Short mmCIF file of C-alpha atoms in Angstrom, two decimals:
data_model
loop_
_atom_site.label_atom_id
_atom_site.label_comp_id
_atom_site.label_asym_id
_atom_site.label_seq_id
_atom_site.Cartn_x
_atom_site.Cartn_y
_atom_site.Cartn_z
CA MET U 1 -9.27 -5.35 7.03
CA LEU U 2 -6.75 -4.05 4.06
CA GLN U 3 -9.58 -3.79 1.51
CA ASN U 4 -11.96 -1.91 4.53
CA LYS U 5 -9.53 0.78 4.51
CA VAL U 6 -10.33 2.88 1.87
CA MET U 7 -7.08 2.08 0.12
CA GLU U 8 -8.63 2.56 -3.65
CA ASN U 9 -6.62 5.68 -4.87
CA ASP U 10 -4.39 5.84 -7.51
CA TYR U 11 -1.11 6.21 -5.16
CA LEU U 12 -1.53 2.96 -3.01
CA CYS U 13 -2.54 0.63 -6.27
CA LYS U 14 0.54 2.12 -8.72
CA GLN U 15 3.48 1.87 -5.33
CA ILE U 16 1.61 -1.57 -5.06
CA ASN U 17 1.44 -2.88 -8.29
CA LYS U 18 4.48 -1.97 -8.55
CA HIS U 19 5.89 -4.08 -5.40
CA LEU U 20 4.08 -6.79 -7.63
CA ASN U 21 5.92 -6.50 -10.52
CA LYS U 22 9.17 -6.69 -8.12
CA MET U 23 8.04 -9.85 -5.37
CA ALA U 24 4.85 -11.55 -4.26
CA LEU U 25 3.16 -9.79 -1.23
CA GLN U 26 3.61 -11.74 1.67
CA CYS U 27 0.97 -13.24 3.99
CA GLY U 28 3.08 -14.51 7.34
CA ILE U 29 2.20 -17.47 9.49
CA VAL U 30 2.83 -16.25 13.26
CA GLY U 31 1.38 -18.07 16.78
CA LEU U 32 2.85 -19.20 19.86
CA PRO U 33 4.82 -22.31 19.81
CA ASN U 34 2.80 -25.78 19.42
CA VAL U 35 -0.33 -23.88 17.83
CA GLY U 36 0.28 -26.00 14.53
CA LYS U 37 1.85 -23.36 12.53
CA SER U 38 4.38 -25.38 10.83
CA THR U 39 2.38 -28.18 9.82
CA LEU U 40 0.06 -25.72 8.44
CA PHE U 41 2.49 -24.60 5.95
CA ASN U 42 4.00 -27.69 5.18
CA CYS U 43 0.15 -28.16 3.68
CA LEU U 44 0.37 -24.81 1.70
CA SER U 45 4.30 -25.18 0.46
CA ASN U 46 5.75 -28.40 -1.09
CA ALA U 47 8.66 -26.77 1.48
CA LYS U 48 8.84 -28.63 4.47
CA ALA U 49 9.35 -26.51 7.39
CA GLN U 50 10.41 -28.83 10.84
CA ALA U 51 7.26 -29.71 12.55
CA ALA U 52 7.97 -30.60 16.21
CA ASN U 53 6.71 -31.27 19.44
CA PHE U 54 8.99 -28.23 21.00
CA PRO U 55 9.27 -23.84 21.26
CA PHE U 56 11.66 -22.89 18.19
CA CYS U 57 12.21 -25.81 16.28
CA THR U 58 10.91 -22.74 13.48
CA ILE U 59 13.49 -20.53 13.27
CA GLU U 60 14.33 -18.58 9.86
CA PRO U 61 11.22 -17.92 7.99
CA ASN U 62 10.84 -20.45 5.96
CA VAL U 63 8.94 -19.01 2.70
CA GLY U 64 6.66 -20.57 0.57
CA VAL U 65 5.22 -19.80 -2.72
CA ILE U 66 1.65 -21.19 -2.64
CA THR U 67 -0.29 -20.70 -6.05
CA VAL U 68 -4.52 -20.24 -5.86
CA PRO U 69 -6.75 -21.99 -6.55
CA ASP U 70 -9.14 -20.53 -9.02
CA GLU U 71 -10.85 -22.48 -11.55
CA ARG U 72 -11.42 -20.35 -14.13
CA LEU U 73 -8.18 -21.09 -15.16
CA ASN U 74 -9.48 -24.30 -16.35
CA LYS U 75 -13.05 -23.73 -18.14
CA LEU U 76 -11.26 -21.07 -19.77
CA ALA U 77 -8.40 -24.27 -21.68
CA GLU U 78 -11.18 -26.29 -22.48
CA LEU U 79 -12.36 -23.99 -24.38
CA VAL U 80 -8.77 -22.79 -25.84
CA HIS U 81 -6.64 -25.37 -25.35
CA PRO U 82 -3.88 -22.87 -25.01
CA GLN U 83 0.07 -24.59 -24.57
CA LYS U 84 0.06 -23.90 -20.85
CA ILE U 85 -2.37 -22.72 -17.75
CA VAL U 86 -0.46 -20.23 -15.53
CA PRO U 87 -1.92 -19.83 -12.16
CA THR U 88 -1.36 -16.92 -9.67
CA THR U 89 0.44 -17.07 -7.02
CA VAL U 90 0.80 -15.39 -3.43
CA GLU U 91 3.83 -15.87 -1.16
CA ILE U 92 3.10 -17.90 2.75
CA VAL U 93 6.22 -17.25 5.22
CA ASP U 94 6.18 -19.32 8.66
CA ILE U 95 7.83 -17.17 11.05
CA ALA U 96 9.20 -18.87 14.13
CA GLY U 97 6.85 -19.18 17.40
CA LEU U 98 6.48 -15.59 19.54
CA VAL U 99 6.49 -15.69 23.37
CA LYS U 100 5.94 -13.28 25.83
CA GLY U 101 8.42 -10.59 26.26
CA ALA U 102 9.05 -10.52 22.52
CA SER U 103 8.91 -6.89 22.35
CA LYS U 104 11.55 -7.04 24.87
CA GLY U 105 13.73 -9.28 23.02
CA GLU U 106 12.76 -12.72 24.91
CA GLY U 107 12.89 -15.69 23.17
CA LEU U 108 13.65 -15.33 19.62
CA GLY U 109 11.53 -12.06 19.76
CA ASN U 110 13.47 -9.49 17.47
CA LYS U 111 13.89 -11.87 14.81
CA PHE U 112 10.13 -13.06 15.10
CA LEU U 113 9.07 -9.42 15.45
CA ALA U 114 11.55 -7.95 12.41
CA ASN U 115 10.78 -11.21 9.91
CA ILE U 116 6.69 -9.85 10.52
CA ARG U 117 7.39 -6.15 10.15
CA GLU U 118 8.69 -8.24 6.40
CA THR U 119 5.41 -9.57 5.45
CA ASP U 120 1.91 -7.62 4.05
CA ALA U 121 -0.71 -9.66 5.88
CA ILE U 122 -0.94 -12.09 9.07
CA LEU U 123 -2.21 -15.33 9.39
CA HIS U 124 -2.63 -15.87 12.79
CA VAL U 125 -2.46 -19.37 14.59
CA LEU U 126 -4.51 -20.04 17.47
CA ARG U 127 -4.80 -23.50 18.73
CA CYS U 128 -8.85 -24.33 18.81
CA PHE U 129 -7.97 -28.24 20.51
CA ASP U 130 -7.10 -30.64 22.87
CA ASP U 131 -4.86 -32.97 23.02
CA ASP U 132 -2.64 -34.40 25.40
CA ASN U 133 0.13 -36.00 23.28
CA VAL U 134 1.64 -31.91 22.42
CA THR U 135 2.27 -29.98 25.11
CA HIS U 136 1.53 -25.85 25.36
CA VAL U 137 3.76 -23.59 26.09
CA ASP U 138 1.69 -22.17 28.78
CA GLY U 139 0.33 -25.55 29.72
CA LEU U 140 -4.29 -25.19 29.41
CA ILE U 141 -5.60 -24.42 26.30
CA ASN U 142 -7.33 -21.30 26.22
CA PRO U 143 -7.02 -19.21 22.66
CA LEU U 144 -7.69 -16.33 23.60
CA ARG U 145 -5.03 -16.16 25.65
CA ASP U 146 -2.38 -16.79 23.21
CA LYS U 147 -4.13 -14.50 20.53
CA GLU U 148 -4.16 -11.74 24.15
CA ILE U 149 -0.64 -12.27 23.94
CA ILE U 150 0.82 -11.28 20.38
CA ASP U 151 -1.49 -8.80 19.83
CA TYR U 152 -0.33 -7.57 23.37
CA GLU U 153 3.74 -7.51 21.91
CA LEU U 154 2.42 -6.35 18.49
CA GLN U 155 1.06 -3.41 20.38
CA LEU U 156 3.46 -2.79 22.43
CA LYS U 157 5.60 -2.64 19.79
CA ASP U 158 3.72 -0.50 17.64
CA LEU U 159 3.21 1.85 20.86
CA GLU U 160 7.62 2.12 20.53
CA THR U 161 7.82 2.93 17.02
CA VAL U 162 4.68 5.99 17.60
CA GLU U 163 6.50 7.29 20.27
CA SER U 164 10.04 6.85 18.82
CA ARG U 165 8.62 9.23 15.63
CA ILE U 166 6.44 11.40 17.92
CA ASN U 167 9.66 12.61 19.32
CA LYS U 168 11.02 13.47 15.94
CA VAL U 169 8.37 14.66 13.95
CA GLN U 170 6.69 17.10 17.64
CA LYS U 171 8.72 19.67 17.21
CA GLN U 172 8.38 20.00 13.82
CA ALA U 173 4.71 20.25 13.43
CA GLN U 174 4.40 22.74 16.60
CA THR U 175 7.11 25.23 15.45
CA GLY U 176 8.56 24.63 12.54
CA GLY U 177 5.31 25.89 10.45
CA ASP U 178 5.85 22.06 8.36
CA LYS U 179 2.20 21.12 7.34
CA GLN U 180 3.44 17.75 6.65
CA ALA U 181 4.74 16.98 9.85
CA LYS U 182 1.41 18.24 11.62
CA LEU U 183 -0.24 15.78 9.14
CA VAL U 184 2.30 13.14 10.36
CA LEU U 185 2.27 14.17 14.25
CA ASP U 186 -2.04 13.70 14.14
CA VAL U 187 -2.08 10.28 12.59
CA LEU U 188 0.58 9.33 14.88
CA LEU U 189 -1.28 10.76 18.15
CA LYS U 190 -4.78 8.80 16.83
CA TYR U 191 -2.09 4.95 16.60
CA LYS U 192 -0.71 6.39 20.70
CA THR U 193 -4.43 6.39 21.58
CA ALA U 194 -5.42 3.28 20.33
CA LEU U 195 -2.74 1.85 21.28
CA GLU U 196 -2.51 3.01 25.25
CA GLN U 197 -5.90 1.18 24.66
CA GLY U 198 -5.09 -2.16 23.68
CA LYS U 199 -6.33 -1.45 19.93
CA ALA U 200 -4.19 -2.91 16.90
CA ALA U 201 -3.59 0.66 14.53
CA ARG U 202 -5.37 -1.10 12.11
CA THR U 203 -8.42 -0.11 14.23
CA VAL U 204 -8.66 3.18 13.30
CA LYS U 205 -9.83 5.50 10.56
CA LEU U 206 -8.03 7.69 8.60
CA ALA U 207 -10.09 9.92 6.26
CA THR U 208 -7.95 11.53 3.87
CA LYS U 209 -5.10 9.91 1.23
CA ASP U 210 -2.63 11.93 3.00
CA GLU U 211 -3.52 10.34 6.22
CA GLN U 212 -3.18 6.80 4.81
CA LYS U 213 -0.12 7.76 2.68
CA ALA U 214 1.29 8.29 5.64
CA ALA U 215 0.30 5.62 7.61
CA HIS U 216 1.43 3.48 5.04
CA ASP U 217 4.89 4.30 5.26
CA LEU U 218 4.60 3.56 9.17
CA PHE U 219 4.70 0.52 8.61
CA LEU U 220 3.33 -0.50 12.03
CA LEU U 221 3.11 -4.29 12.80
CA THR U 222 -0.99 -4.39 13.81
CA ASN U 223 -1.62 -2.15 10.71
CA LYS U 224 -1.15 -4.99 8.83
CA PRO U 225 -4.58 -6.62 7.78
CA VAL U 226 -4.97 -10.43 9.61
CA LEU U 227 -7.08 -13.74 9.49
CA TYR U 228 -7.37 -15.82 13.16
CA VAL U 229 -6.87 -19.37 11.96
CA CYS U 230 -8.55 -21.52 14.31
CA ASN U 231 -6.93 -24.74 14.25
CA VAL U 232 -9.05 -27.30 15.31
CA ASP U 233 -9.80 -31.27 16.16
CA GLU U 234 -11.27 -33.27 13.17
CA ALA U 235 -14.67 -33.45 14.83
CA SER U 236 -14.02 -29.38 14.38
CA ALA U 237 -13.66 -28.84 11.15
CA VAL U 238 -17.05 -28.01 10.15
CA SER U 239 -18.69 -26.19 12.95
CA GLY U 240 -15.56 -25.37 14.91
CA ASN U 241 -16.56 -25.55 18.94
CA HIS U 242 -16.56 -23.34 22.12
CA TYR U 243 -13.00 -21.78 21.70
CA VAL U 244 -13.47 -21.19 18.08
CA GLU U 245 -16.68 -18.89 19.09
CA ASN U 246 -14.65 -17.04 22.19
CA ILE U 247 -12.35 -15.97 19.46
CA ARG U 248 -15.14 -15.04 16.98
CA GLU U 249 -17.10 -12.95 19.43
CA ALA U 250 -13.22 -11.39 20.90
CA ILE U 251 -12.68 -10.14 16.98
CA LYS U 252 -15.91 -8.84 16.42
CA ASP U 253 -15.19 -5.11 16.62
CA GLU U 254 -10.74 -5.70 15.00
CA GLU U 255 -11.27 -5.64 11.14
CA ALA U 256 -10.32 -9.06 11.16
CA GLU U 257 -10.87 -12.19 9.49
CA LEU U 258 -11.76 -15.86 10.87
CA LEU U 259 -11.01 -18.86 10.01
CA ILE U 260 -11.30 -22.60 10.59
CA VAL U 261 -9.09 -25.46 9.69
CA ALA U 262 -8.03 -28.61 11.36
CA ALA U 263 -4.37 -29.11 10.13
CA LYS U 264 -3.36 -32.63 10.81
CA ILE U 265 -6.86 -33.69 8.08
CA GLU U 266 -4.97 -31.20 6.19
CA SER U 267 -1.55 -33.02 6.30
CA GLU U 268 -3.40 -36.47 5.82
CA ILE U 269 -5.38 -34.68 2.79
CA ALA U 270 -1.68 -33.56 1.23
CA GLU U 271 -0.89 -37.67 1.78
CA PHE U 272 -3.62 -37.91 -0.93
CA GLU U 273 -1.90 -39.11 -4.43
CA THR U 274 -4.96 -38.74 -6.63
CA TYR U 275 -7.43 -35.05 -6.23
CA GLU U 276 -10.47 -38.04 -6.58
CA GLU U 277 -8.90 -39.41 -3.31
CA ARG U 278 -8.96 -35.95 -1.83
CA GLU U 279 -12.57 -35.41 -3.02
CA MET U 280 -13.77 -38.38 -1.16
CA PHE U 281 -12.08 -37.85 1.66
CA LEU U 282 -13.50 -34.24 1.71
CA SER U 283 -16.74 -35.61 1.52
CA GLU U 284 -16.93 -37.87 3.91
CA LEU U 285 -16.14 -35.34 7.02
CA GLY U 286 -18.45 -32.97 5.14
CA LEU U 287 -16.44 -30.31 4.00
CA GLU U 288 -17.30 -29.16 0.10
CA GLU U 289 -13.43 -27.95 0.12
CA SER U 290 -10.00 -28.79 1.78
CA GLY U 291 -9.02 -26.19 4.21
CA VAL U 292 -5.55 -24.93 2.36
CA ASN U 293 -8.04 -23.75 -0.69
CA ARG U 294 -9.39 -21.40 1.90
CA LEU U 295 -6.68 -20.50 3.49
CA ILE U 296 -4.97 -19.37 -0.06
CA LYS U 297 -8.30 -18.10 -1.04
CA SER U 298 -8.81 -16.37 2.49
CA ALA U 299 -4.83 -15.28 2.32
CA TYR U 300 -5.31 -13.12 -1.27
CA LYS U 301 -7.86 -11.53 -0.61
CA LEU U 302 -6.25 -10.25 2.91
CA LEU U 303 -3.61 -9.12 1.20
CA ASN U 304 -6.52 -6.91 -1.63
CA LEU U 305 -5.88 -8.67 -4.40
CA GLU U 306 -8.09 -9.54 -7.54
CA THR U 307 -7.03 -11.65 -10.02
CA PHE U 308 -7.35 -10.74 -14.26
CA LEU U 309 -7.18 -12.65 -16.86
CA THR U 310 -5.39 -13.65 -20.25
CA ALA U 311 -6.23 -16.28 -22.80
CA GLY U 312 -4.89 -17.48 -25.90
CA PRO U 313 -2.89 -20.45 -27.68
CA GLN U 314 -0.17 -20.13 -26.09
CA GLU U 315 -1.26 -19.79 -22.17
CA VAL U 316 -4.04 -19.44 -20.14
CA ARG U 317 -3.04 -17.11 -17.35
CA ALA U 318 -4.04 -15.24 -13.63
CA TRP U 319 -2.79 -11.93 -13.10
CA THR U 320 -2.44 -10.32 -10.04
CA TYR U 321 -2.91 -6.71 -8.94
CA LEU U 322 -4.34 -4.68 -6.57
CA LYS U 323 -8.11 -4.30 -5.80
CA GLY U 324 -9.43 -0.42 -7.42
CA SER U 325 -6.05 -0.58 -10.05
CA LYS U 326 -7.19 0.89 -13.15
CA ALA U 327 -6.57 -0.52 -16.59
CA PRO U 328 -2.67 1.48 -17.37
CA GLN U 329 -1.74 0.02 -13.96
CA CYS U 330 -3.35 -3.94 -14.31
CA ALA U 331 -1.36 -3.75 -17.69
CA GLY U 332 2.06 -2.18 -16.09
CA VAL U 333 1.79 -5.83 -13.92
CA ILE U 334 2.25 -7.58 -17.29
CA HIS U 335 5.13 -5.38 -18.74
CA THR U 336 6.10 -2.35 -17.67
CA ASP U 337 5.93 -0.79 -21.70
CA PHE U 338 2.19 -1.89 -21.64
CA GLU U 339 2.20 1.16 -19.32
CA LYS U 340 4.04 3.30 -20.36
CA GLY U 341 2.97 3.31 -23.58
CA PHE U 342 -0.90 2.33 -22.88
CA ILE U 343 -3.41 3.36 -25.59
CA ARG U 344 -6.38 0.87 -24.30
CA ALA U 345 -7.78 -2.42 -22.79
CA GLU U 346 -9.83 -4.84 -24.50
CA VAL U 347 -12.29 -6.69 -22.04
CA ILE U 348 -14.49 -9.30 -21.57
CA LYS U 349 -16.04 -10.48 -19.16
CA TYR U 350 -15.30 -13.91 -17.25
CA HIS U 351 -19.03 -15.45 -17.75
CA ASP U 352 -19.67 -13.83 -21.21
CA TYR U 353 -16.82 -15.68 -22.51
CA ILE U 354 -17.59 -19.20 -21.22
CA GLN U 355 -21.07 -18.24 -22.09
CA LEU U 356 -19.90 -17.99 -25.55
CA GLY U 357 -17.30 -20.16 -25.66
CA SER U 358 -14.70 -18.01 -27.62
CA GLU U 359 -13.13 -14.41 -28.20
CA ASN U 360 -14.74 -13.62 -32.08
CA ALA U 361 -18.27 -15.25 -30.24
CA CYS U 362 -18.53 -12.74 -27.63
CA LYS U 363 -16.86 -9.78 -30.73
CA ASP U 364 -19.84 -10.87 -32.52
CA VAL U 365 -22.44 -9.74 -30.59
CA GLY U 366 -21.04 -6.58 -28.47
CA LYS U 367 -19.38 -8.53 -25.75
CA LEU U 368 -16.01 -7.18 -25.95
CA SER U 369 -15.75 -3.32 -24.62
CA ILE U 370 -13.23 -0.66 -25.23
CA GLU U 371 -11.98 0.14 -22.01
CA GLY U 372 -9.62 3.58 -21.81
CA LYS U 373 -6.99 5.20 -18.83
CA GLU U 374 -10.03 5.36 -16.43
CA TYR U 375 -11.30 1.90 -16.27
CA VAL U 376 -11.33 0.24 -12.65
CA VAL U 377 -10.47 -3.68 -13.47
CA GLN U 378 -12.80 -6.14 -12.10
CA ASP U 379 -11.87 -9.26 -10.70
CA GLY U 380 -12.19 -11.85 -13.48
CA ASP U 381 -12.26 -10.29 -16.04
CA ILE U 382 -10.43 -11.25 -19.80
CA MET U 383 -7.84 -8.81 -20.84
CA HIS U 384 -6.05 -7.86 -23.72
CA PHE U 385 -3.66 -4.37 -23.89
CA ARG U 386 -3.28 -2.26 -26.95
CA PHE U 387 0.50 -0.06 -26.04
CA ASN U 388 2.22 1.77 -28.73
CA VAL U 389 6.45 2.85 -27.00
#
């Protein structure tokens, strides 16, 4: 997973936080046709993709801007009484179903691969339920086979990319005395070896910051962090089933995560009008939280994102930053001038604020700290930036 790949360095934090200022990072929902992708997307977003029982009902990628559930905002609002509450968001993209041969342009393969290349992480939906009324593109239900089909197509495309780049830099690296070309070639050869062994690029361990930068610039499909979403029936919503266990075993060495969701149940939950009705329905099923909420939080984590907070009479707000970012970079998430003219950050830990009840109370007992440019922001920090431009 992305957070396990030593990404906490100034270069990547600055680059990705700049990206956050311009547009939201995206998770792409992928999978074979008829595995529940669009049903799940419809539950996540108000953008309604057509959910139909035939392949390719999603042709253009549908984008939903999804609110990230964060109970801390409501608790802060109870103390601060702001005019408004502003949660943070993550973008989810529903991408057309893939079939065998996509790497060679079969089906909607070229469009699929182009769309997934533009996303920052992958939510790979696998059908882990039996239902004679919903056809499967390959007949029998076998999520392990489905996973391998998509993995294989993505690996083939990455191998094509890597071999093409090797041909371009190999001569420079061997005869031109170009140190950067030699570095890039070394990274490419590591990826080539892994891909030829049927492994994802994200399983390759890169030791140095220079190698990580070179890898980041390659934009390989299988280097994206991935969450396998096992779409199960109602009876398996809490603990899963044998299909889920097969997937869990298959990904144990893959640097990936797994989440169990019953998309049909989630679509029913979405129809309830009140919070109380939804909570009662979940309780009857033995679920503490909806699959949609768990999926959104998992997607946020998958992107290696965390949240700092601001609290005042005008608004209580969540701000997204890349895990490992320092105070000036987080200031820049609010406004570029904050980063350029950064002086210091005033920081209160969320739990201290909730326990003591106000900013002034935190100041009185020394729970407000003054932090400089090297402070690494922590998830849930309540921050106020001082700057001068």
